[in-house]
Amino acid sequence: ATGLPMANVLFAGSPVGLMVLPLMVFHQAQLMACGSLASRYAREVD
C-alpha cells in the first residue's frame, strides 16, 4: 500500500527509494498532525 510498485513502473531506471522515502516521511507527518488536530476538534465539540 505504499505505491512502490507503481513508482517502479513510472520511474524505471532511477533510484526510486530516494524519491519515495521523503514522500513517505512527509505523509506520515501529515497523518500524525491531522490526527492530533482531529482529536482536539472532537474534544471542543463535546
Short mmCIF file of C-alpha atoms in Angstrom, two decimals:
data_model
loop_
_atom_site.label_atom_id
_atom_site.label_comp_id
_atom_site.label_asym_id
_atom_site.label_seq_id
_atom_site.Cartn_x
_atom_site.Cartn_y
_atom_site.Cartn_z
CA ALA A 1 0.00 0.00 0.00
CA THR A 2 3.00 2.29 -0.27
CA GLY A 3 2.82 2.73 -4.04
CA LEU A 4 6.33 1.41 -4.63
CA PRO A 5 5.32 -0.96 -7.46
CA MET A 6 3.70 1.93 -9.33
CA ALA A 7 6.73 4.14 -8.65
CA ASN A 8 8.99 1.41 -10.05
CA VAL A 9 6.96 1.43 -13.27
CA LEU A 10 6.83 5.22 -13.57
CA PHE A 11 10.47 5.87 -12.69
CA ALA A 12 12.16 2.82 -14.22
CA GLY A 13 15.93 3.03 -14.16
CA SER A 14 16.20 5.62 -11.40
CA PRO A 15 16.70 5.20 -7.64
CA VAL A 16 13.04 5.01 -6.64
CA GLY A 17 13.79 4.68 -2.93
CA LEU A 18 15.47 8.07 -2.82
CA MET A 19 12.42 9.69 -4.38
CA VAL A 20 9.75 7.84 -2.40
CA LEU A 21 11.29 7.99 1.09
CA PRO A 22 10.83 11.77 1.62
CA LEU A 23 7.24 11.49 0.42
CA MET A 24 6.54 8.63 2.83
CA VAL A 25 8.03 10.56 5.75
CA PHE A 26 6.07 13.69 4.84
CA HIS A 27 2.84 11.72 4.53
CA GLN A 28 3.39 10.10 7.94
CA ALA A 29 3.90 13.57 9.46
CA GLN A 30 0.67 14.73 7.78
CA LEU A 31 -1.24 11.80 9.27
CA MET A 32 0.07 12.49 12.77
CA ALA A 33 -0.68 16.22 12.55
CA CYS A 34 -4.20 15.64 11.23
CA GLY A 35 -4.83 13.02 13.90
CA SER A 36 -3.91 15.40 16.68
CA LEU A 37 -6.00 18.19 15.14
CA ALA A 38 -8.99 15.87 14.77
CA SER A 39 -8.80 14.77 18.39
CA ARG A 40 -8.54 18.39 19.55
CA TYR A 41 -11.55 19.40 17.46
CA ALA A 42 -13.50 16.39 18.75
CA ARG A 43 -12.86 17.48 22.35
CA GLU A 44 -14.06 21.01 21.56
CA VAL A 45 -17.36 19.73 20.16
CA ASP A 46 -18.21 17.66 23.25
#
